[in-house]
Short mmCIF file of C-alpha atoms in Angstrom, two decimals:
data_model
loop_
_atom_site.label_atom_id
_atom_site.label_comp_id
_atom_site.label_asym_id
_atom_site.label_seq_id
_atom_site.Cartn_x
_atom_site.Cartn_y
_atom_site.Cartn_z
CA MET A 1 0.00 0.00 0.00
CA SER A 2 1.59 3.25 -1.11
CA GLU A 3 1.73 6.33 1.11
CA THR A 4 0.18 8.33 -1.76
CA LEU A 5 -2.91 6.14 -1.78
CA ILE A 6 -3.20 6.36 2.01
CA ARG A 7 -3.08 10.15 1.85
CA ASP A 8 -5.56 10.37 -1.03
CA THR A 9 -8.13 8.01 0.45
CA SER A 10 -7.99 9.71 3.84
CA HIS A 11 -9.33 12.88 2.21
CA ALA A 12 -11.87 11.27 -0.10
CA SER A 13 -15.56 11.23 0.72
CA ALA A 14 -17.52 8.01 1.05
CA GLY A 15 -19.24 8.69 -2.26
CA GLU A 16 -15.93 9.32 -4.00
CA LEU A 17 -14.48 6.09 -2.63
CA VAL A 18 -17.52 4.09 -3.74
CA GLU A 19 -17.18 5.57 -7.25
CA ALA A 20 -13.46 4.74 -7.29
CA LEU A 21 -14.27 1.16 -6.32
CA VAL A 22 -16.81 0.87 -9.14
CA ARG A 23 -14.25 2.22 -11.64
CA ARG A 24 -11.73 -0.25 -10.18
CA ASP A 25 -9.30 2.60 -9.53
CA VAL A 26 -8.79 1.08 -6.11
CA SER A 27 -9.75 -2.22 -4.50
CA ALA A 28 -11.75 -2.74 -1.33
CA LEU A 29 -8.73 -4.55 0.13
CA GLU A 30 -6.53 -1.53 -0.59
CA LEU A 31 -9.03 0.77 1.10
CA PHE A 32 -9.19 -1.60 4.07
CA ASP A 33 -5.39 -1.74 4.37
CA ALA A 34 -5.12 2.04 4.13
CA ALA A 35 -7.79 2.61 6.79
CA VAL A 36 -6.21 0.12 9.19
CA GLU A 37 -2.80 1.72 8.68
CA ARG A 38 -4.26 5.15 9.44
CA ILE A 39 -5.95 3.88 12.59
CA GLU A 40 -2.76 2.24 13.82
CA ASP A 41 -0.66 5.28 12.93
CA ARG A 42 -2.89 8.15 14.08
CA ASP A 43 -5.43 6.99 16.60
CA GLY A 44 -3.25 6.42 19.64
CA PRO A 45 -3.53 9.90 21.23
CA ILE A 46 -7.08 10.41 19.94
CA ASN A 47 -8.54 7.05 21.02
CA ALA A 48 -11.51 7.18 18.65
CA VAL A 49 -11.74 3.60 17.33
CA VAL A 50 -11.81 1.56 20.53
CA VAL A 51 -13.07 -1.80 19.23
CA HIS A 52 -11.20 -3.35 16.28
CA ASP A 53 -12.69 -6.03 14.04
CA PHE A 54 -9.95 -6.08 11.42
CA ASP A 55 -9.89 -9.82 10.68
CA ARG A 56 -13.57 -10.02 9.75
CA ALA A 57 -13.37 -6.66 7.98
CA ARG A 58 -10.55 -7.95 5.81
CA GLU A 59 -12.68 -10.92 4.82
CA ALA A 60 -15.55 -8.55 4.01
CA ALA A 61 -13.24 -6.42 1.86
CA LEU A 62 -12.05 -9.47 -0.08
CA ALA A 63 -15.66 -10.53 -0.62
CA ALA A 64 -16.51 -7.02 -1.81
CA ASP A 65 -13.73 -7.17 -4.39
CA VAL A 66 -15.11 -10.44 -5.71
CA ALA A 67 -18.59 -8.92 -5.94
CA LEU A 68 -17.30 -5.77 -7.67
CA ALA A 69 -15.32 -7.87 -10.17
CA ARG A 70 -18.48 -9.67 -11.24
CA GLY A 71 -20.27 -6.36 -11.78
CA GLU A 72 -22.30 -6.20 -8.59
CA ARG A 73 -23.33 -2.72 -7.47
CA ARG A 74 -24.48 -1.71 -3.99
CA PRO A 75 -24.52 1.76 -2.38
CA LEU A 76 -21.56 1.15 -0.01
CA LEU A 77 -19.94 -1.91 -1.55
CA GLY A 78 -16.34 -2.14 -0.32
CA LEU A 79 -16.40 1.08 1.76
CA PRO A 80 -14.56 0.85 5.11
CA MET A 81 -16.34 2.58 7.98
CA THR A 82 -16.90 2.41 11.73
CA VAL A 83 -19.99 2.52 13.93
CA LYS A 84 -20.69 3.90 17.39
CA GLU A 85 -20.04 1.42 20.21
CA SER A 86 -23.71 1.48 21.25
CA HIS A 87 -24.84 -0.26 18.04
CA ASN A 88 -25.01 -4.03 18.24
CA VAL A 89 -22.57 -5.79 15.93
CA ALA A 90 -22.68 -9.57 16.22
CA GLY A 91 -19.58 -10.87 17.97
CA LEU A 92 -18.43 -7.47 19.27
CA PRO A 93 -18.90 -5.91 22.72
CA THR A 94 -21.74 -3.47 23.29
CA THR A 95 -21.09 -1.94 26.71
CA TRP A 96 -22.48 1.61 26.47
CA GLY A 97 -19.43 2.43 28.60
CA PHE A 98 -20.64 0.47 31.65
CA GLU A 99 -17.75 -1.34 33.30
CA GLU A 100 -20.06 -4.10 34.47
CA ALA A 101 -21.00 -4.79 30.84
CA LYS A 102 -17.42 -5.42 29.66
CA GLY A 103 -18.16 -9.09 29.03
CA PHE A 104 -21.33 -8.53 27.00
CA LYS A 105 -21.16 -9.33 23.29
CA ALA A 106 -24.01 -8.91 20.86
CA THR A 107 -25.22 -12.00 19.05
CA VAL A 108 -27.17 -10.22 16.30
CA ASP A 109 -26.49 -7.06 14.29
CA SER A 110 -28.74 -4.08 14.88
CA VAL A 111 -31.14 -3.25 12.05
CA GLY A 112 -28.96 -0.28 11.08
CA VAL A 113 -25.76 -2.35 11.02
CA GLN A 114 -27.56 -5.06 9.01
CA ARG A 115 -28.55 -2.44 6.44
CA LEU A 116 -25.03 -1.04 6.23
CA LYS A 117 -23.60 -4.52 5.69
CA THR A 118 -26.27 -5.37 3.12
CA ALA A 119 -25.31 -2.18 1.28
CA GLY A 120 -21.73 -3.51 1.21
CA ALA A 121 -20.05 -1.52 3.98
CA VAL A 122 -16.92 -3.03 5.55
CA ILE A 123 -17.24 -2.49 9.32
CA LEU A 124 -13.76 -1.95 10.77
CA GLY A 125 -14.87 -1.64 14.39
CA LYS A 126 -16.54 0.66 16.88
CA THR A 127 -15.96 4.18 18.17
CA ASN A 128 -15.95 5.57 21.69
CA ILE A 129 -18.80 6.94 23.81
CA PRO A 130 -19.54 8.26 27.31
CA VAL A 131 -21.21 6.09 29.93
CA SER A 132 -24.87 5.52 29.01
CA LEU A 133 -24.40 7.95 26.09
CA ALA A 134 -25.08 10.72 28.59
CA ASP A 135 -22.38 13.35 28.09
CA TRP A 136 -20.79 15.75 25.60
CA GLN A 137 -17.49 14.12 26.40
CA SER A 138 -16.58 10.59 25.33
CA VAL A 139 -14.94 8.95 28.31
CA ASN A 140 -15.79 5.77 30.20
CA PRO A 141 -14.09 3.16 32.42
CA VAL A 142 -14.06 0.54 29.66
CA TYR A 143 -12.23 2.39 26.88
CA GLY A 144 -10.92 5.57 28.44
CA ARG A 145 -11.10 9.09 27.00
CA THR A 146 -11.36 10.27 23.40
CA SER A 147 -9.76 13.60 22.53
CA ASN A 148 -10.58 16.13 19.84
CA PRO A 149 -8.12 15.78 16.93
CA TRP A 150 -8.10 19.57 16.51
CA ASP A 151 -6.85 19.98 20.10
CA LEU A 152 -6.14 16.95 22.26
CA THR A 153 -6.86 18.91 25.44
CA ARG A 154 -10.49 19.31 24.40
CA SER A 155 -13.60 17.17 24.04
CA PRO A 156 -14.63 15.80 20.65
CA GLY A 157 -18.22 16.01 21.86
CA GLY A 158 -20.55 13.22 22.84
CA SER A 159 -22.05 10.89 22.81
CA SER A 160 -20.89 10.10 19.24
CA GLY A 161 -17.53 11.65 20.09
CA GLY A 162 -15.38 8.80 18.86
CA ALA A 163 -17.34 8.81 15.61
CA ALA A 164 -16.71 12.48 14.88
CA ALA A 165 -13.06 12.25 15.96
CA ALA A 166 -12.50 9.32 13.60
CA LEU A 167 -13.92 11.34 10.72
CA ALA A 168 -12.08 14.55 11.55
CA SER A 169 -8.73 12.77 11.75
CA GLY A 170 -9.21 11.01 8.42
CA LEU A 171 -9.49 7.47 9.78
CA VAL A 172 -12.79 6.80 7.98
CA SER A 173 -15.20 8.74 5.79
CA LEU A 174 -18.54 7.51 7.20
CA GLU A 175 -19.95 6.75 10.64
CA PHE A 176 -23.21 5.67 12.28
CA GLY A 177 -24.23 7.43 15.51
CA SER A 178 -27.22 8.22 17.70
CA ASP A 179 -28.77 11.39 19.12
CA ILE A 180 -31.13 12.31 21.95
CA GLY A 181 -29.44 15.42 23.34
CA GLY A 182 -27.21 16.51 20.48
CA SER A 183 -25.15 13.31 20.42
CA ILE A 184 -24.66 13.47 16.64
CA ARG A 185 -24.84 17.22 16.18
CA VAL A 186 -22.49 18.37 18.97
CA PRO A 187 -19.58 16.06 18.03
CA ALA A 188 -20.00 17.03 14.38
CA ALA A 189 -19.78 20.72 15.30
CA PHE A 190 -16.86 20.23 17.70
CA CYS A 191 -14.85 18.24 15.15
CA GLY A 192 -15.74 20.14 11.97
CA VAL A 193 -17.66 17.37 10.18
CA TYR A 194 -21.27 16.79 9.15
CA GLY A 195 -23.93 15.01 11.20
CA HIS A 196 -27.62 14.38 10.67
CA LYS A 197 -30.23 13.83 13.35
CA PRO A 198 -33.09 12.30 11.36
CA SER A 199 -36.78 12.81 11.86
CA TYR A 200 -37.99 10.62 14.71
CA ASN A 201 -38.26 6.91 13.88
CA LEU A 202 -36.96 7.34 10.34
CA VAL A 203 -34.10 4.93 11.11
CA PRO A 204 -35.21 1.88 13.13
CA GLN A 205 -33.78 1.68 16.64
CA ARG A 206 -33.91 -2.11 17.00
CA GLY A 207 -30.54 -3.34 18.21
CA HIS A 208 -29.51 -0.02 19.71
CA ALA A 209 -30.15 -0.43 23.43
CA PRO A 210 -28.13 -0.88 26.63
CA PRO A 211 -26.85 -4.41 27.24
CA GLY A 212 -29.75 -6.62 28.27
CA PHE A 213 -32.51 -4.35 26.95
CA ASP A 214 -34.55 -5.26 23.88
CA GLY A 215 -37.97 -3.70 23.62
CA GLY A 216 -39.74 -0.61 22.37
CA ASP A 217 -38.07 2.38 20.80
CA THR A 218 -36.68 5.07 23.08
CA PRO A 219 -38.88 8.18 22.93
CA ILE A 220 -37.19 11.15 21.19
CA ALA A 221 -33.97 9.19 20.49
CA VAL A 222 -32.85 8.72 16.88
CA LEU A 223 -30.06 7.04 14.93
CA GLY A 224 -28.24 8.70 12.07
CA PRO A 225 -25.04 9.20 10.07
CA LEU A 226 -21.97 11.38 10.43
CA ALA A 227 -19.73 12.08 7.45
CA THR A 228 -17.11 14.37 5.96
CA THR A 229 -19.46 15.75 3.30
CA ALA A 230 -23.15 16.60 3.24
CA GLU A 231 -23.80 14.35 0.24
CA ASP A 232 -22.50 11.38 2.22
CA LEU A 233 -25.17 12.00 4.86
CA GLN A 234 -27.82 11.44 2.20
CA LEU A 235 -25.97 8.42 0.82
CA ALA A 236 -26.01 6.82 4.27
CA LEU A 237 -29.56 7.88 5.14
CA ASP A 238 -30.86 6.26 1.94
CA VAL A 239 -29.36 2.99 3.21
CA LEU A 240 -30.46 3.32 6.84
CA ALA A 241 -33.97 4.78 6.61
CA GLY A 242 -37.24 2.94 6.24
CA PRO A 243 -39.73 0.83 8.19
CA VAL A 244 -38.89 -2.56 9.64
CA GLY A 245 -40.85 -5.58 10.85
CA ASP A 246 -44.62 -5.28 10.96
CA GLU A 247 -44.59 -1.67 9.75
CA ALA A 248 -42.71 -2.68 6.61
CA THR A 249 -45.68 -4.86 5.72
CA GLY A 250 -47.77 -1.84 4.84
CA TYR A 251 -45.56 1.25 4.88
CA LEU A 252 -43.13 2.43 2.21
CA LEU A 253 -40.75 5.34 2.71
CA ASP A 254 -41.00 8.17 0.19
CA LEU A 255 -39.27 11.26 1.57
CA PRO A 256 -40.00 14.51 -0.29
CA VAL A 257 -37.31 16.14 -2.40
CA PRO A 258 -35.56 19.26 -1.04
CA ARG A 259 -37.84 22.28 -0.93
CA ARG A 260 -35.45 24.50 -2.91
CA THR A 261 -32.57 24.06 -5.35
CA GLU A 262 -30.53 27.18 -4.55
CA LEU A 263 -29.68 29.05 -1.37
CA ALA A 264 -31.22 32.22 -2.81
CA ASP A 265 -34.63 30.55 -2.93
CA TYR A 266 -34.81 29.62 0.75
CA GLN A 267 -37.02 31.19 3.41
CA ILE A 268 -34.82 31.14 6.52
CA LEU A 269 -35.36 31.90 10.19
CA ILE A 270 -32.27 32.67 12.27
CA LEU A 271 -32.43 31.67 15.92
CA ASP A 272 -29.35 33.04 17.68
CA SER A 273 -30.58 33.33 21.25
CA HIS A 274 -32.36 31.10 23.75
CA PRO A 275 -33.87 32.18 27.06
CA LEU A 276 -32.28 29.22 28.85
CA ALA A 277 -28.88 28.74 27.20
CA ALA A 278 -25.93 31.08 26.80
CA LEU A 279 -24.17 31.53 23.46
CA ASP A 280 -20.51 32.43 23.04
CA ARG A 281 -19.92 35.64 21.08
CA GLU A 282 -17.65 33.82 18.64
CA VAL A 283 -20.31 31.25 17.76
CA LYS A 284 -22.99 33.94 17.48
CA HIS A 285 -20.74 36.00 15.22
CA ALA A 286 -20.25 33.04 12.88
CA LEU A 287 -24.02 32.51 12.68
CA THR A 288 -24.56 36.23 12.05
CA GLU A 289 -21.96 36.21 9.27
CA LEU A 290 -23.70 33.23 7.69
CA ALA A 291 -27.08 34.98 7.89
CA ASN A 292 -25.65 38.11 6.30
CA HIS A 293 -24.10 36.07 3.49
CA LEU A 294 -27.39 34.30 2.80
CA ASP A 295 -29.15 37.65 2.80
CA ARG A 296 -26.70 38.97 0.20
CA GLN A 297 -27.27 35.84 -1.88
CA GLY A 298 -30.95 36.75 -2.14
CA ALA A 299 -32.42 34.36 0.41
CA THR A 300 -35.23 35.61 2.60
CA VAL A 301 -33.73 35.82 6.08
CA ALA A 302 -35.77 36.63 9.19
CA ARG A 303 -34.26 37.19 12.62
CA ARG A 304 -37.46 36.61 14.61
CA SER A 305 -40.92 35.14 14.24
CA ASN A 306 -44.06 34.95 16.35
CA LEU A 307 -44.59 31.47 14.91
CA LEU A 308 -41.77 30.04 17.01
CA PRO A 309 -42.99 27.77 19.83
CA ASP A 310 -42.49 28.93 23.40
CA LEU A 311 -38.86 27.93 24.00
CA ASP A 312 -39.17 27.92 27.80
CA LYS A 313 -42.15 25.58 27.72
CA SER A 314 -40.59 23.42 25.03
CA HIS A 315 -37.47 22.92 27.10
CA GLU A 316 -39.48 22.06 30.19
CA VAL A 317 -41.31 19.34 28.27
CA TYR A 318 -38.14 18.10 26.61
CA MET A 319 -36.33 17.80 29.93
CA GLY A 320 -39.27 15.95 31.44
CA ILE A 321 -39.30 13.36 28.66
CA LEU A 322 -35.50 13.15 28.61
CA GLY A 323 -35.27 12.66 32.37
CA ALA A 324 -37.80 9.84 32.39
CA THR A 325 -36.13 8.21 29.39
CA MET A 326 -32.57 8.38 30.69
CA SER A 327 -33.49 7.09 34.16
CA ARG A 328 -34.90 3.86 32.76
CA GLY A 329 -33.37 0.80 34.34
CA GLY A 330 -31.95 2.69 37.31
CA PRO A 331 -33.15 3.00 40.89
CA LEU A 332 -36.36 4.92 41.57
CA ARG A 333 -35.56 8.63 41.63
CA PRO A 334 -37.21 11.26 43.84
CA ASP A 335 -38.25 13.17 40.70
CA ALA A 336 -39.99 10.15 39.15
CA ILE A 337 -43.25 11.10 37.44
CA SER A 338 -46.62 9.36 37.28
CA ALA A 339 -48.07 7.77 34.17
CA HIS A 340 -50.54 10.65 33.91
CA ALA A 341 -47.74 13.21 34.09
CA TRP A 342 -45.95 11.29 31.35
CA MET A 343 -49.04 11.42 29.16
CA ASP A 344 -49.39 15.15 29.83
CA LEU A 345 -45.84 15.64 28.58
CA LEU A 346 -46.64 13.73 25.39
CA ASP A 347 -49.80 15.79 24.87
CA THR A 348 -47.85 19.03 25.16
CA GLN A 349 -45.16 17.68 22.86
CA THR A 350 -47.85 17.06 20.24
CA LEU A 351 -49.07 20.65 20.51
CA ILE A 352 -45.50 21.94 20.14
CA ARG A 353 -44.97 19.74 17.10
CA ARG A 354 -48.06 21.29 15.54
CA GLN A 355 -46.60 24.74 16.16
CA TRP A 356 -43.41 23.76 14.36
CA ALA A 357 -45.50 22.48 11.45
CA GLU A 358 -47.20 25.88 11.22
CA LEU A 359 -43.86 27.66 11.30
CA PHE A 360 -42.56 25.56 8.43
CA LYS A 361 -45.45 26.70 6.26
CA THR A 362 -43.66 30.07 6.23
CA PHE A 363 -40.01 29.06 6.60
CA ASP A 364 -38.05 26.29 4.90
CA VAL A 365 -35.31 25.95 7.51
CA VAL A 366 -34.36 27.35 10.91
CA LEU A 367 -30.67 28.01 11.51
CA ALA A 368 -29.49 27.83 15.11
CA PRO A 369 -26.34 27.07 17.08
CA VAL A 370 -25.53 23.44 17.70
CA PHE A 371 -24.00 24.31 21.06
CA GLY A 372 -23.13 27.48 22.94
CA THR A 373 -19.35 27.10 22.57
CA THR A 374 -16.71 25.49 20.42
CA ALA A 375 -15.09 22.32 21.76
CA PHE A 376 -14.44 22.84 25.47
CA PRO A 377 -11.50 21.56 27.55
CA HIS A 378 -11.86 18.12 29.10
CA VAL A 379 -13.99 18.36 32.23
CA GLN A 380 -12.76 16.30 35.17
CA GLU A 381 -15.65 17.02 37.57
CA ALA A 382 -17.42 13.70 38.12
CA ASP A 383 -20.68 15.17 39.42
CA PRO A 384 -22.62 16.49 36.39
CA ALA A 385 -24.64 18.82 38.63
CA LYS A 386 -21.43 20.64 39.62
CA ARG A 387 -20.05 21.08 36.11
CA THR A 388 -19.92 24.48 34.45
CA LEU A 389 -18.88 25.89 31.09
CA THR A 390 -17.33 29.31 30.75
CA ILE A 391 -19.25 31.33 28.17
CA ASN A 392 -18.38 34.97 27.52
CA GLY A 393 -16.26 34.92 30.64
CA LYS A 394 -19.01 33.66 32.95
CA PRO A 395 -19.58 30.18 34.39
CA THR A 396 -22.87 28.63 33.25
CA PRO A 397 -24.45 25.28 34.19
CA TYR A 398 -23.11 22.53 31.95
CA PHE A 399 -26.39 20.94 30.95
CA ASP A 400 -28.15 24.23 30.17
CA GLN A 401 -26.76 23.65 26.69
CA LEU A 402 -29.31 20.88 26.14
CA ALA A 403 -31.68 23.66 25.14
CA TRP A 404 -30.09 24.03 21.69
CA ALA A 405 -30.38 20.35 20.82
CA GLY A 406 -33.73 19.86 22.55
CA MET A 407 -35.71 22.00 20.12
CA ALA A 408 -35.40 19.64 17.17
CA THR A 409 -35.41 16.55 19.38
CA LEU A 410 -38.73 17.40 21.04
CA GLY A 411 -40.23 18.43 17.71
CA HIS A 412 -39.17 15.17 16.04
CA LEU A 413 -37.54 17.43 13.43
CA PRO A 414 -34.63 16.63 11.15
CA ALA A 415 -31.53 18.63 12.05
CA THR A 416 -28.26 18.66 10.14
CA ALA A 417 -25.04 19.94 11.71
CA ALA A 418 -22.69 21.56 9.20
CA PRO A 419 -19.32 23.30 9.60
CA ILE A 420 -19.41 27.06 8.91
CA GLY A 421 -15.90 28.11 9.87
CA ARG A 422 -13.40 28.18 12.67
CA GLY A 423 -12.90 30.44 15.64
CA ALA A 424 -9.88 32.50 16.62
CA SER A 425 -8.31 29.45 18.28
CA GLY A 426 -8.76 27.39 15.13
CA LEU A 427 -11.55 25.22 16.55
CA PRO A 428 -14.47 24.37 14.24
CA ILE A 429 -17.84 26.14 14.50
CA GLY A 430 -21.02 24.47 13.27
CA VAL A 431 -24.59 25.44 12.48
CA GLN A 432 -27.74 23.44 13.17
CA ILE A 433 -30.09 23.32 10.17
CA MET A 434 -33.59 22.36 11.36
CA GLY A 435 -36.41 21.54 8.98
CA PRO A 436 -39.96 20.16 8.80
CA TYR A 437 -40.75 16.66 10.02
CA LEU A 438 -39.78 14.03 7.43
CA GLU A 439 -38.23 16.64 5.16
CA ASP A 440 -34.74 15.38 5.92
CA ARG A 441 -33.63 15.86 2.34
CA THR A 442 -34.18 19.60 2.72
CA THR A 443 -31.85 20.08 5.70
CA ILE A 444 -29.17 17.82 4.23
CA ASP A 445 -29.35 19.54 0.86
CA PHE A 446 -29.14 22.96 2.51
CA ALA A 447 -25.90 21.75 4.11
CA ARG A 448 -24.73 20.57 0.68
CA LEU A 449 -25.44 24.00 -0.80
CA LEU A 450 -23.43 25.62 2.01
CA GLU A 451 -20.59 23.20 1.30
CA ARG A 452 -20.75 24.09 -2.40
CA GLU A 453 -20.66 27.77 -1.46
CA PHE A 454 -17.78 27.68 1.02
CA GLY A 455 -15.88 24.55 0.02
CA ARG A 456 -15.25 21.26 1.75
CA PRO A 457 -14.05 21.87 5.32
CA PRO A 458 -10.50 20.78 6.19
CA ARG A 459 -9.67 17.74 8.27
CA ALA A 460 -7.78 18.20 11.54
CA GLY A 461 -4.11 18.67 10.77
CA ASP A 462 -4.69 20.07 7.26
CA ALA A 463 -4.67 23.72 8.21
#
């Protein structure tokens, strides 16, 4: 394997690699070898890919080459990639970062992993997470800490932190994550890559659960892709999305095309403040600069709207649902709610979703911060209630930042995180592109148009 090929493939998108495989410019085995060499050479201080499955991946790459040679075509045939540790992959550990689950190995692939493999993906292994997927850092007693490849003293985000770090450092070009509190979007923004939180239940959750759990879907949680280009998000979503089991008997997925074809045609609402979450001046400035650019391009850009749901109330409902969801399986908490209170939360969520639907009759997308800061330094405080983030020189409660992610999560809305620049310290800054329910192609394509406008963002170490 030549060094030139390693360098070239580390900067190629998933779509470009798939096209190169079809042209036979490169073999699946060569891509596998190059990816493994990059992981072994670069990943030590980053600690992104924490579970290796190289022997089986090599066999899959050889099989892909045989299939390609006989003219077989599948969306990801021969593409090396990794998946978040929380996804079940038969024969590999699924611990969710719990030390007591170190011995647990999945016996069956999750639905998402099955679909990736059916599409021809070569799964190299798994990427790191926080315990119970419950942090914007990716550290746990099983695998240790993952660092941001742009600055090893800082977090790559969480809970898909290992996923974003692997992409940003050029180890792979495609990843499969999950999101309930920004777990796809925050790492994408912190690491300068793309991430898509799909509309609720667009990607089946079966096989993505803590060790020992196998039941109904988790309310408000979703599964989705991370990638180094916006187009690759759509490539992956086309593989991952669609009904499963009994629903597949009668339902077919037919997502609408993007609402617009050019940035100038979009109706855009800018949301650069939240009553419950602080926003760093640097991040706000980047969003303002983007809004001004879109305005100059001819897009209709509004800075406020009475159609926006009550953000205080929305966050209260979101936190109620999130708290009940994340406490599942643990000891009874003093803030446990009754079944009637739970149903009241769901009723209010429905009303808020209807308000979002009304808003999107006027606007095509809402642009908001992904998070109130760029990637923050590693936090050592073990008690989450005592953690703070310094924003504009002032300490603010750590988990107040859930407010930015919670809007789209509660609304079941698609939300695409896209890089829009870097701050004074060189750290990436991202934007959250929210759109109407089940109009995922619109938010992803808006990100693609931004990428076309500003160019493909650099990988860590390039600039």
